[in-house]
Amino acid sequence: MSLGLLLALLAWGTLVGLDLVSVPQMMIARPLVAGPIAGAMLGDVWTGLTLGVLFELFQYEVLPVGAARYPEYGPATVAAVSAAHAAAGTLGLGLGALVGLISGMAGGVSLHVVRRLNARAVRRATAALEAGDARVLVRLHTAAILRDAARAAVVTALGLGLALLARTYLAGTISARGVMLLDVAAVGSALAVGTAGTLRLVGRGPDLRWFAAGVVGGAAVAWLR
Amino acid sequence: MSAAPRARPAFGRSLLRLFTVQGSWNYERMQGVGMGVAEEPLLRDLRVAGNGAAYRAAVARGAHFFNAHPYLCGLAVGAAARAEHEGVPPEQVERLRTALCGPLGSLGDRLVWAGWLPFTSGLGLIGVALGLGFPAILGFLVVFNAGHVALRWWALRAGWTHGVRVAVALRQPVLQRATAVLGPAMAFVVGAALPLVAQYLSGGFLGWSRVALAAVAAGGFALLWWLRARLTGVRLGLALLAVATLAGWLWP
């Protein structure tokens, strides 16, 4: 992979990470968007779409309410696509998922760290804030956004580094059956997480009937195709 | 002392800043600093009117603790700025902001996080599973953000229009209807997406691996359901991948 391509992926992962919480929350942070665009950068849209769909299912478990702590799947999907790209086709899915899930966990931890750093910065500026100093207010806010951009860049770089390691040391050592087992674990867990997350969202009320109707309808379409 | 607001308040600048409202999210003031930044352009009239002290006091209040749904923060920004212009007592402005946190958080979570977002993302998943590829992704981004930007714009305008009586805006029939409709719509669409996505992702699996996939998905779901307090999706995924790696080495 060329340095230019690596930098492009790093820039995309940073934008995606910034979109999750800070700016502008237009949902490019969703794996469904982050994955295919990373795939297009690598000239491998199929892998991007597949891992985007896979991590979108993991994303259904996350409800970003208040101070909740959750994994960050946007930059993770970019790293996952990068890892899976080398092992073309279905073979790379499990490898990509492994890299993506580890990066997602790291992303979640990094969000917590940045929030604590932001709190410290706010505490330091309390006197100016209480005096209504608009310049300090804007500077504090801008610095926090830059901090989040740096965080997203570090998480993406970590993910891309993991992808490189996985490609170098894991890809050749696993048998064809082992690769298939990894793929089964990745897709199976994504389907389980997506279903459980959706059911939690739907709850036990009247919407459950709509969910059941949707499952029947979707299954019918899948059967007819 | 109150200052008459300009005929055209700086809504554009405030709206742009609202897109960054969570940029300085922290465990102390939560969205407070971002709220202050977004409200500040609407308060500049106070300074222009020669009332620098009122402007600074209002900016300081605007940056106090706040936590609600980010797309609906504009409602509180507009309402608080209007109240500051109308010379509402400071403690009442603080009470207004505090009172808005819960309803705006709850409404936004139901409307966006548990409604509009999974609904549009489910449509995107269906599109990809049916082979639409990039147009499905683009469709998701365009449709989701049409609702997103409209909601942010409406919230800011409604907050400014109603001021301290902003609760009226939250009782809008359109909002109530949207919340009522989006729940079942989201459930149906995501329900339909799941079997289609399962078919899409399992396309490369044949023979024993297809049976293993069904077993892993069903077993994983059962574990997540029963151990919901302890087991998260990321942990389940990593555990299954670790077991698969081990099995792959033992069974070459």
Tab-separated table of C-alpha atoms in Angstrom:
chain	number	residue	atom	x	y	z
A	1	MET	CA	0.000	0.000	0.000
A	2	SER	CA	1.431	3.377	-1.002
A	3	LEU	CA	2.096	6.147	1.504
A	4	GLY	CA	-0.378	8.383	-0.334
A	5	LEU	CA	-3.142	5.809	0.031
A	6	LEU	CA	-2.301	5.280	3.685
A	7	LEU	CA	-2.519	9.050	4.297
A	8	ALA	CA	-5.835	9.221	2.426
A	9	LEU	CA	-7.229	6.452	4.648
A	10	LEU	CA	-5.876	8.244	7.720
A	11	ALA	CA	-7.580	11.481	6.635
A	12	TRP	CA	-10.860	9.667	5.976
A	13	GLY	CA	-10.702	7.875	9.331
A	14	THR	CA	-10.039	11.195	11.072
A	15	LEU	CA	-13.060	12.855	9.422
A	16	VAL	CA	-15.184	9.849	10.305
A	17	GLY	CA	-14.010	9.931	13.931
A	18	LEU	CA	-14.668	13.658	14.155
A	19	ASP	CA	-18.188	13.198	12.814
A	20	LEU	CA	-19.194	10.751	15.552
A	21	VAL	CA	-19.533	13.342	18.315
A	22	SER	CA	-17.907	16.672	17.442
A	23	VAL	CA	-18.541	17.928	13.912
A	24	PRO	CA	-21.071	17.736	12.191
A	25	GLN	CA	-22.789	14.435	13.107
A	26	MET	CA	-23.989	13.891	9.539
A	27	MET	CA	-23.429	10.145	9.962
A	28	ILE	CA	-20.379	9.613	7.808
A	29	ALA	CA	-19.250	7.946	11.060
A	30	ARG	CA	-21.724	5.124	10.400
A	31	PRO	CA	-19.862	2.011	9.215
A	32	LEU	CA	-22.342	1.784	6.326
A	33	VAL	CA	-20.780	5.005	4.956
A	34	ALA	CA	-17.211	4.792	6.317
A	35	GLY	CA	-16.621	1.276	4.962
A	36	PRO	CA	-17.632	1.653	1.294
A	37	ILE	CA	-15.714	4.932	0.926
A	38	ALA	CA	-12.579	3.332	2.417
A	39	GLY	CA	-13.178	0.435	0.024
A	40	ALA	CA	-13.479	2.817	-2.929
A	41	MET	CA	-10.167	4.440	-1.935
A	42	LEU	CA	-8.540	1.007	-2.015
A	43	GLY	CA	-10.272	0.117	-5.286
A	44	ASP	CA	-12.188	-2.636	-3.478
A	45	VAL	CA	-15.778	-1.446	-3.062
A	46	TRP	CA	-17.095	-4.988	-2.407
A	47	THR	CA	-14.956	-5.392	0.730
A	48	GLY	CA	-15.886	-1.883	1.847
A	49	LEU	CA	-19.599	-2.540	1.430
A	50	THR	CA	-19.449	-5.940	3.129
A	51	LEU	CA	-17.509	-4.737	6.169
A	52	GLY	CA	-19.642	-1.584	6.250
A	53	VAL	CA	-22.769	-3.742	6.511
A	54	LEU	CA	-21.118	-6.039	9.072
A	55	PHE	CA	-20.085	-3.212	11.386
A	56	GLU	CA	-23.400	-1.403	10.859
A	57	LEU	CA	-24.983	-4.425	12.562
A	58	PHE	CA	-22.583	-3.994	15.499
A	59	GLN	CA	-23.532	-0.298	15.552
A	60	TYR	CA	-27.196	-1.201	16.210
A	61	GLU	CA	-26.205	-2.090	19.748
A	62	VAL	CA	-25.019	1.467	20.451
A	63	LEU	CA	-27.418	4.116	21.722
A	64	PRO	CA	-25.246	7.247	22.171
A	65	VAL	CA	-27.218	8.684	25.072
A	66	GLY	CA	-25.712	11.187	27.533
A	67	ALA	CA	-22.430	10.038	29.062
A	68	ALA	CA	-22.785	6.449	27.814
A	69	ARG	CA	-19.526	4.722	26.884
A	70	TYR	CA	-19.509	2.730	23.672
A	71	PRO	CA	-17.103	1.405	21.030
A	72	GLU	CA	-16.360	3.658	18.086
A	73	TYR	CA	-16.992	1.763	14.856
A	74	GLY	CA	-16.296	4.471	12.217
A	75	PRO	CA	-12.456	4.606	12.126
A	76	ALA	CA	-12.556	0.910	13.104
A	77	THR	CA	-14.393	0.103	9.867
A	78	VAL	CA	-11.798	2.042	7.848
A	79	ALA	CA	-9.037	-0.040	9.489
A	80	ALA	CA	-11.049	-3.238	9.016
A	81	VAL	CA	-11.460	-2.598	5.290
A	82	SER	CA	-7.729	-1.921	5.016
A	83	ALA	CA	-6.965	-5.253	6.749
A	84	ALA	CA	-9.470	-7.233	4.698
A	85	HIS	CA	-8.451	-5.712	1.376
A	86	ALA	CA	-5.166	-7.665	1.208
A	87	ALA	CA	-6.946	-11.007	1.585
A	88	ALA	CA	-9.391	-10.500	-1.265
A	89	GLY	CA	-12.959	-11.797	-1.219
A	90	THR	CA	-14.655	-13.515	1.695
A	91	LEU	CA	-11.265	-14.575	3.076
A	92	GLY	CA	-10.592	-11.132	4.520
A	93	LEU	CA	-13.854	-10.681	6.423
A	94	GLY	CA	-12.766	-12.350	9.667
A	95	LEU	CA	-9.388	-10.669	9.633
A	96	GLY	CA	-11.035	-7.291	9.030
A	97	ALA	CA	-13.549	-7.881	11.827
A	98	LEU	CA	-10.762	-8.768	14.255
A	99	VAL	CA	-8.849	-5.563	13.482
A	100	GLY	CA	-12.060	-3.509	13.479
A	101	LEU	CA	-13.337	-4.741	16.835
A	102	ILE	CA	-10.009	-4.098	18.575
A	103	SER	CA	-9.844	-0.610	16.986
A	104	GLY	CA	-13.464	0.011	17.999
A	105	MET	CA	-12.655	-0.743	21.630
A	106	ALA	CA	-9.602	1.550	21.478
A	107	GLY	CA	-11.791	4.267	19.968
A	108	GLY	CA	-14.252	3.977	22.857
A	109	VAL	CA	-11.463	4.335	25.425
A	110	SER	CA	-10.002	7.333	23.561
A	111	LEU	CA	-13.379	9.130	23.644
A	112	HIS	CA	-13.410	8.805	27.424
A	113	VAL	CA	-9.845	10.178	27.653
A	114	VAL	CA	-10.687	13.203	25.476
A	115	ARG	CA	-13.789	13.954	27.549
A	116	ARG	CA	-11.663	13.977	30.690
A	117	LEU	CA	-9.081	16.251	29.031
A	118	ASN	CA	-11.912	18.575	27.972
A	119	ALA	CA	-13.186	18.671	31.555
A	120	ARG	CA	-9.713	19.606	32.776
A	121	ALA	CA	-9.461	22.411	30.201
A	122	VAL	CA	-12.893	23.731	31.199
A	123	ARG	CA	-11.901	23.698	34.876
A	124	ARG	CA	-8.771	25.709	34.076
A	125	ALA	CA	-10.833	28.296	32.193
A	126	THR	CA	-13.651	28.538	34.741
A	127	ALA	CA	-12.859	32.101	35.843
A	128	ALA	CA	-12.858	33.437	32.265
A	129	LEU	CA	-16.006	31.482	31.425
A	130	GLU	CA	-17.837	32.833	34.462
A	131	ALA	CA	-16.752	36.347	33.450
A	132	GLY	CA	-18.466	35.783	30.076
A	133	ASP	CA	-15.289	36.008	28.009
A	134	ALA	CA	-16.536	34.922	24.574
A	135	ARG	CA	-13.029	34.677	23.127
A	136	VAL	CA	-11.962	32.152	25.779
A	137	LEU	CA	-15.209	30.251	25.231
A	138	VAL	CA	-14.635	29.919	21.479
A	139	ARG	CA	-10.938	29.109	21.945
A	140	LEU	CA	-11.777	26.379	24.470
A	141	HIS	CA	-14.351	24.884	22.104
A	142	THR	CA	-12.008	25.000	19.090
A	143	ALA	CA	-9.185	23.402	21.085
A	144	ALA	CA	-11.522	20.590	22.135
A	145	ILE	CA	-12.515	19.948	18.513
A	146	LEU	CA	-8.852	19.832	17.506
A	147	ARG	CA	-8.236	17.448	20.401
A	148	ASP	CA	-10.983	15.179	19.082
A	149	ALA	CA	-9.499	15.363	15.562
A	150	ALA	CA	-6.106	14.314	16.976
A	151	ARG	CA	-7.834	11.494	18.877
A	152	ALA	CA	-9.575	10.269	15.739
A	153	ALA	CA	-6.294	10.397	13.804
A	154	VAL	CA	-4.483	8.393	16.497
A	155	VAL	CA	-7.260	5.765	16.621
A	156	THR	CA	-7.264	5.450	12.827
A	157	ALA	CA	-3.458	5.218	12.750
A	158	LEU	CA	-3.595	2.531	15.424
A	159	GLY	CA	-6.200	0.630	13.404
A	160	LEU	CA	-4.210	0.923	10.192
A	161	GLY	CA	-1.098	-0.245	12.062
A	162	LEU	CA	-3.015	-3.245	13.391
A	163	ALA	CA	-4.253	-3.934	9.860
A	164	LEU	CA	-0.673	-3.925	8.618
A	165	LEU	CA	0.402	-6.304	11.408
A	166	ALA	CA	-2.550	-8.623	10.769
A	167	ARG	CA	-1.841	-8.707	7.044
A	168	THR	CA	1.864	-9.380	7.636
A	169	TYR	CA	1.767	-11.911	10.452
A	170	LEU	CA	-1.705	-13.509	10.441
A	171	ALA	CA	-2.913	-13.644	6.854
A	172	GLY	CA	-0.448	-16.304	5.691
A	173	THR	CA	-0.444	-18.452	8.803
A	174	ILE	CA	-4.108	-19.438	8.984
A	175	SER	CA	-5.383	-22.402	7.004
A	176	ALA	CA	-8.301	-22.081	4.570
A	177	ARG	CA	-10.560	-23.750	7.146
A	178	GLY	CA	-9.272	-21.404	9.837
A	179	VAL	CA	-10.096	-18.408	7.638
A	180	MET	CA	-13.606	-19.759	7.106
A	181	LEU	CA	-14.021	-20.210	10.864
A	182	LEU	CA	-12.968	-16.580	11.406
A	183	ASP	CA	-15.509	-15.467	8.791
A	184	VAL	CA	-18.245	-17.526	10.478
A	185	ALA	CA	-17.398	-15.957	13.856
A	186	ALA	CA	-17.388	-12.418	12.377
A	187	VAL	CA	-20.653	-12.668	10.430
A	188	GLY	CA	-22.398	-14.772	13.098
A	189	SER	CA	-21.564	-12.327	15.887
A	190	ALA	CA	-22.592	-9.333	13.728
A	191	LEU	CA	-25.986	-10.923	12.999
A	192	ALA	CA	-26.441	-11.760	16.696
A	193	VAL	CA	-25.492	-8.244	17.838
A	194	GLY	CA	-27.635	-6.568	15.164
A	195	THR	CA	-30.694	-8.635	16.089
A	196	ALA	CA	-30.247	-8.217	19.853
A	197	GLY	CA	-29.577	-4.475	19.512
A	198	THR	CA	-32.655	-3.937	17.349
A	199	LEU	CA	-34.864	-5.943	19.695
A	200	ARG	CA	-33.689	-3.832	22.637
A	201	LEU	CA	-34.554	-0.714	20.639
A	202	VAL	CA	-37.964	-2.076	19.636
A	203	GLY	CA	-38.862	-3.272	23.146
A	204	ARG	CA	-41.804	-5.502	24.078
A	205	GLY	CA	-44.534	-3.033	23.130
A	206	PRO	CA	-46.655	-2.872	19.960
A	207	ASP	CA	-43.587	-2.162	17.786
A	208	LEU	CA	-42.542	-5.784	18.277
A	209	ARG	CA	-45.355	-6.842	15.924
A	210	TRP	CA	-44.052	-4.450	13.274
A	211	PHE	CA	-40.583	-5.900	13.753
A	212	ALA	CA	-41.933	-9.440	13.296
A	213	ALA	CA	-43.818	-8.338	10.168
A	214	GLY	CA	-40.603	-6.808	8.829
A	215	VAL	CA	-38.632	-10.002	9.476
A	216	VAL	CA	-41.281	-12.069	7.648
A	217	GLY	CA	-41.344	-9.590	4.744
A	218	GLY	CA	-37.546	-9.439	4.501
A	219	ALA	CA	-37.280	-13.226	4.674
A	220	ALA	CA	-39.876	-13.556	1.894
A	221	VAL	CA	-37.949	-11.151	-0.345
A	222	ALA	CA	-34.683	-12.977	0.426
A	223	TRP	CA	-36.355	-16.309	-0.410
A	224	LEU	CA	-37.755	-15.024	-3.715
A	225	ARG	CA	-34.465	-13.539	-4.932
B	1	MET	CA	-32.339	45.949	31.040
B	2	SER	CA	-33.568	44.382	27.802
B	3	ALA	CA	-32.414	45.082	24.247
B	4	ALA	CA	-34.676	44.775	21.226
B	5	PRO	CA	-33.372	41.950	19.050
B	6	ARG	CA	-32.374	42.697	15.479
B	7	ALA	CA	-34.985	42.078	12.801
B	8	ARG	CA	-32.766	39.275	11.466
B	9	PRO	CA	-30.837	37.606	14.282
B	10	ALA	CA	-27.643	35.726	13.386
B	11	PHE	CA	-29.438	32.415	12.907
B	12	GLY	CA	-27.036	31.221	10.196
B	13	ARG	CA	-23.957	31.616	12.368
B	14	SER	CA	-25.698	30.114	15.363
B	15	LEU	CA	-26.909	27.152	13.283
B	16	LEU	CA	-23.402	26.537	11.926
B	17	ARG	CA	-22.029	26.534	15.456
B	18	LEU	CA	-24.807	24.157	16.539
B	19	PHE	CA	-23.296	21.560	14.200
B	20	THR	CA	-20.308	21.570	16.574
B	21	VAL	CA	-22.346	21.687	19.784
B	22	GLN	CA	-20.770	18.493	21.154
B	23	GLY	CA	-17.225	19.440	20.123
B	24	SER	CA	-16.183	20.207	23.698
B	25	TRP	CA	-18.341	17.553	25.396
B	26	ASN	CA	-16.989	16.804	28.884
B	27	TYR	CA	-18.114	15.157	32.120
B	28	GLU	CA	-18.592	18.479	33.962
B	29	ARG	CA	-20.619	20.815	31.752
B	30	MET	CA	-21.431	18.165	29.133
B	31	GLN	CA	-22.653	20.201	26.107
B	32	GLY	CA	-22.523	23.467	28.067
B	33	VAL	CA	-19.496	25.039	26.380
B	34	GLY	CA	-20.807	24.145	22.907
B	35	MET	CA	-24.191	25.634	23.820
B	36	GLY	CA	-22.526	28.867	24.894
B	37	VAL	CA	-20.580	29.018	21.627
B	38	ALA	CA	-23.778	28.484	19.611
B	39	GLU	CA	-25.774	31.040	21.600
B	40	GLU	CA	-23.148	33.771	21.495
B	41	PRO	CA	-23.973	35.130	17.980
B	42	LEU	CA	-27.596	35.607	19.062
B	43	LEU	CA	-26.466	37.619	22.094
B	44	ARG	CA	-24.323	40.149	20.244
B	45	ASP	CA	-27.226	42.608	20.048
B	46	LEU	CA	-26.903	43.052	23.798
B	47	ARG	CA	-23.330	44.263	23.356
B	48	VAL	CA	-24.246	46.483	20.401
B	49	ALA	CA	-26.971	48.043	22.548
B	50	GLY	CA	-24.202	49.193	24.895
B	51	ASN	CA	-25.024	46.627	27.547
B	52	GLY	CA	-21.698	44.798	27.767
B	53	ALA	CA	-22.367	43.514	31.288
B	54	ALA	CA	-25.643	41.875	30.227
B	55	TYR	CA	-23.895	40.370	27.197
B	56	ARG	CA	-21.081	38.879	29.296
B	57	ALA	CA	-23.478	37.572	31.954
B	58	ALA	CA	-25.619	35.967	29.242
B	59	VAL	CA	-22.554	34.375	27.564
B	60	ALA	CA	-21.454	32.981	30.944
B	61	ARG	CA	-24.925	31.529	31.591
B	62	GLY	CA	-25.036	30.065	28.088
B	63	ALA	CA	-21.931	27.976	28.806
B	64	HIS	CA	-23.268	26.409	32.011
B	65	PHE	CA	-24.132	22.707	32.278
B	66	PHE	CA	-26.431	21.427	29.581
B	67	ASN	CA	-27.219	17.994	28.232
B	68	ALA	CA	-29.857	17.104	25.673
B	69	HIS	CA	-30.103	15.603	22.225
B	70	PRO	CA	-27.589	17.470	20.000
B	71	TYR	CA	-30.061	17.971	17.143
B	72	LEU	CA	-32.546	19.697	19.460
B	73	CYS	CA	-30.075	21.880	21.381
B	74	GLY	CA	-31.052	24.771	19.106
B	75	LEU	CA	-34.407	24.947	20.835
B	76	ALA	CA	-32.723	25.770	24.140
B	77	VAL	CA	-30.196	28.083	22.447
B	78	GLY	CA	-32.951	30.093	20.733
B	79	ALA	CA	-35.215	30.176	23.770
B	80	ALA	CA	-32.444	31.228	26.177
B	81	ALA	CA	-31.155	33.931	23.790
B	82	ARG	CA	-34.669	35.312	23.349
B	83	ALA	CA	-35.187	35.308	27.107
B	84	GLU	CA	-31.911	37.217	27.596
B	85	HIS	CA	-33.081	39.853	25.105
B	86	GLU	CA	-36.407	40.170	26.862
B	87	GLY	CA	-34.664	40.844	30.176
B	88	VAL	CA	-35.963	37.708	31.872
B	89	PRO	CA	-34.344	37.356	35.335
B	90	PRO	CA	-31.103	35.283	35.240
B	91	GLU	CA	-32.407	32.610	37.604
B	92	GLN	CA	-35.414	32.073	35.326
B	93	VAL	CA	-33.124	31.646	32.300
B	94	GLU	CA	-31.119	29.071	34.263
B	95	ARG	CA	-34.346	27.277	35.256
B	96	LEU	CA	-35.490	27.283	31.626
B	97	ARG	CA	-32.237	25.644	30.470
B	98	THR	CA	-32.384	23.063	33.256
B	99	ALA	CA	-36.019	22.286	32.552
B	100	LEU	CA	-35.332	21.721	28.853
B	101	CYS	CA	-32.563	19.110	29.309
B	102	GLY	CA	-34.859	16.175	30.100
B	103	PRO	CA	-37.613	16.718	27.496
B	104	LEU	CA	-35.176	17.582	24.675
B	105	GLY	CA	-33.021	14.581	25.518
B	106	SER	CA	-35.915	12.180	25.699
B	107	LEU	CA	-37.666	13.508	22.582
B	108	GLY	CA	-34.456	13.532	20.541
B	109	ASP	CA	-33.479	10.036	21.614
B	110	ARG	CA	-36.876	8.643	20.600
B	111	LEU	CA	-37.145	10.714	17.432
B	112	VAL	CA	-33.576	10.386	16.108
B	113	TRP	CA	-31.451	7.718	17.844
B	114	ALA	CA	-34.285	5.194	18.162
B	115	GLY	CA	-36.339	6.337	15.163
B	116	TRP	CA	-35.039	8.307	12.199
B	117	LEU	CA	-31.432	7.024	12.289
B	118	PRO	CA	-32.110	3.257	12.476
B	119	PHE	CA	-35.013	3.723	10.013
B	120	THR	CA	-32.850	5.388	7.342
B	121	SER	CA	-29.865	3.139	8.086
B	122	GLY	CA	-32.163	0.104	7.745
B	123	LEU	CA	-33.260	1.378	4.341
B	124	GLY	CA	-29.577	1.770	3.424
B	125	LEU	CA	-28.867	-1.802	4.530
B	126	ILE	CA	-31.779	-3.098	2.447
B	127	GLY	CA	-30.492	-1.139	-0.545
B	128	VAL	CA	-26.983	-2.612	-0.225
B	129	ALA	CA	-28.354	-6.133	0.345
B	130	LEU	CA	-30.470	-5.801	-2.805
B	131	GLY	CA	-27.383	-4.858	-4.797
B	132	LEU	CA	-27.810	-1.085	-5.109
B	133	GLY	CA	-24.310	-0.409	-3.755
B	134	PHE	CA	-23.200	3.227	-3.559
B	135	PRO	CA	-26.575	4.792	-4.481
B	136	ALA	CA	-28.004	3.141	-1.345
B	137	ILE	CA	-25.277	4.736	0.792
B	138	LEU	CA	-25.776	8.115	-0.865
B	139	GLY	CA	-29.538	7.776	-0.417
B	140	PHE	CA	-29.063	7.078	3.296
B	141	LEU	CA	-26.848	10.162	3.726
B	142	VAL	CA	-29.182	12.474	1.777
B	143	VAL	CA	-32.438	11.301	3.369
B	144	PHE	CA	-31.044	11.172	6.909
B	145	ASN	CA	-29.481	14.606	6.660
B	146	ALA	CA	-32.578	16.180	5.108
B	147	GLY	CA	-34.357	15.320	8.348
B	148	HIS	CA	-31.321	16.151	10.477
B	149	VAL	CA	-30.739	19.663	9.101
B	150	ALA	CA	-34.476	20.435	9.037
B	151	LEU	CA	-34.768	19.431	12.699
B	152	ARG	CA	-31.809	21.580	13.754
B	153	TRP	CA	-33.149	24.582	11.813
B	154	TRP	CA	-36.698	24.159	13.130
B	155	ALA	CA	-35.423	23.807	16.716
B	156	LEU	CA	-33.409	27.031	16.594
B	157	ARG	CA	-36.244	29.032	14.992
B	158	ALA	CA	-38.879	27.609	17.340
B	159	GLY	CA	-36.731	28.366	20.401
B	160	TRP	CA	-36.264	31.976	19.294
B	161	THR	CA	-39.944	32.384	18.386
B	162	HIS	CA	-41.330	31.084	21.687
B	163	GLY	CA	-38.648	32.176	24.194
B	164	VAL	CA	-39.580	31.182	27.746
B	165	ARG	CA	-42.834	29.641	26.463
B	166	VAL	CA	-40.829	27.158	24.378
B	167	ALA	CA	-42.772	24.196	25.797
B	168	VAL	CA	-45.468	25.109	23.237
B	169	ALA	CA	-43.057	24.106	20.453
B	170	LEU	CA	-42.512	20.684	21.997
B	171	ARG	CA	-46.269	20.024	21.788
B	172	GLN	CA	-46.261	20.492	17.990
B	173	PRO	CA	-48.591	17.869	16.450
B	174	VAL	CA	-46.004	17.146	13.726
B	175	LEU	CA	-43.415	16.175	16.346
B	176	GLN	CA	-45.884	13.985	18.221
B	177	ARG	CA	-46.983	12.283	15.000
B	178	ALA	CA	-43.403	11.776	13.805
B	179	THR	CA	-42.459	10.141	17.105
B	180	ALA	CA	-45.539	7.892	16.963
B	181	VAL	CA	-44.947	6.849	13.340
B	182	LEU	CA	-41.164	6.400	13.454
B	183	GLY	CA	-41.220	3.675	16.131
B	184	PRO	CA	-43.225	1.126	14.099
B	185	ALA	CA	-41.590	2.235	10.822
B	186	MET	CA	-38.107	1.705	12.263
B	187	ALA	CA	-39.103	-1.696	13.695
B	188	PHE	CA	-40.525	-2.827	10.330
B	189	VAL	CA	-37.620	-1.587	8.204
B	190	VAL	CA	-34.843	-2.937	10.445
B	191	GLY	CA	-36.794	-6.194	10.827
B	192	ALA	CA	-36.939	-6.493	7.015
B	193	ALA	CA	-33.256	-5.568	6.711
B	194	LEU	CA	-32.016	-8.367	8.996
B	195	PRO	CA	-32.882	-11.421	6.810
B	196	LEU	CA	-31.758	-9.594	3.662
B	197	VAL	CA	-28.442	-8.634	5.265
B	198	ALA	CA	-28.027	-12.199	6.579
B	199	GLN	CA	-28.453	-13.446	3.004
B	200	TYR	CA	-26.030	-10.793	1.688
B	201	LEU	CA	-23.304	-11.564	4.247
B	202	SER	CA	-23.640	-15.348	4.010
B	203	GLY	CA	-23.295	-15.414	0.226
B	204	GLY	CA	-19.742	-16.799	0.409
B	205	PHE	CA	-20.581	-19.576	2.889
B	206	LEU	CA	-21.318	-23.080	1.638
B	207	GLY	CA	-21.945	-26.473	3.236
B	208	TRP	CA	-20.824	-26.866	6.859
B	209	SER	CA	-19.905	-23.197	7.214
B	210	ARG	CA	-23.517	-22.166	6.527
B	211	VAL	CA	-24.768	-24.446	9.324
B	212	ALA	CA	-22.007	-23.164	11.630
B	213	LEU	CA	-22.986	-19.574	10.790
B	214	ALA	CA	-26.630	-20.196	11.745
B	215	ALA	CA	-25.518	-21.847	15.000
B	216	VAL	CA	-23.096	-19.012	15.892
B	217	ALA	CA	-25.690	-16.317	15.120
B	218	ALA	CA	-28.411	-18.062	17.162
B	219	GLY	CA	-26.061	-18.906	20.049
B	220	GLY	CA	-24.578	-15.405	20.064
B	221	PHE	CA	-28.032	-13.856	20.137
B	222	ALA	CA	-29.089	-16.101	23.035
B	223	LEU	CA	-25.950	-15.163	25.006
B	224	LEU	CA	-26.446	-11.438	24.369
B	225	TRP	CA	-30.070	-11.673	25.425
B	226	TRP	CA	-29.508	-13.619	28.631
B	227	LEU	CA	-26.321	-11.863	29.695
B	228	ARG	CA	-27.392	-8.413	28.551
B	229	ALA	CA	-26.080	-6.692	31.678
B	230	ARG	CA	-22.568	-8.107	31.266
B	231	LEU	CA	-21.977	-9.103	27.659
B	232	THR	CA	-21.549	-6.449	24.968
B	233	GLY	CA	-21.429	-6.999	21.223
B	234	VAL	CA	-17.761	-6.120	20.932
B	235	ARG	CA	-16.843	-8.620	23.666
B	236	LEU	CA	-18.933	-11.350	22.055
B	237	GLY	CA	-17.358	-10.653	18.664
B	238	LEU	CA	-13.801	-10.706	20.011
B	239	ALA	CA	-14.437	-13.868	22.062
B	240	LEU	CA	-15.879	-15.705	19.036
B	241	LEU	CA	-13.000	-14.547	16.830
B	242	ALA	CA	-10.493	-15.746	19.444
B	243	VAL	CA	-12.191	-19.163	19.623
B	244	ALA	CA	-12.260	-19.332	15.803
B	245	THR	CA	-8.538	-18.490	15.585
B	246	LEU	CA	-7.711	-21.192	18.128
B	247	ALA	CA	-9.932	-23.731	16.376
B	248	GLY	CA	-8.303	-22.836	13.052
B	249	TRP	CA	-4.855	-23.606	14.431
B	250	LEU	CA	-5.957	-26.854	16.115
B	251	TRP	CA	-7.949	-28.039	13.066
B	252	PRO	CA	-5.842	-27.040	10.056
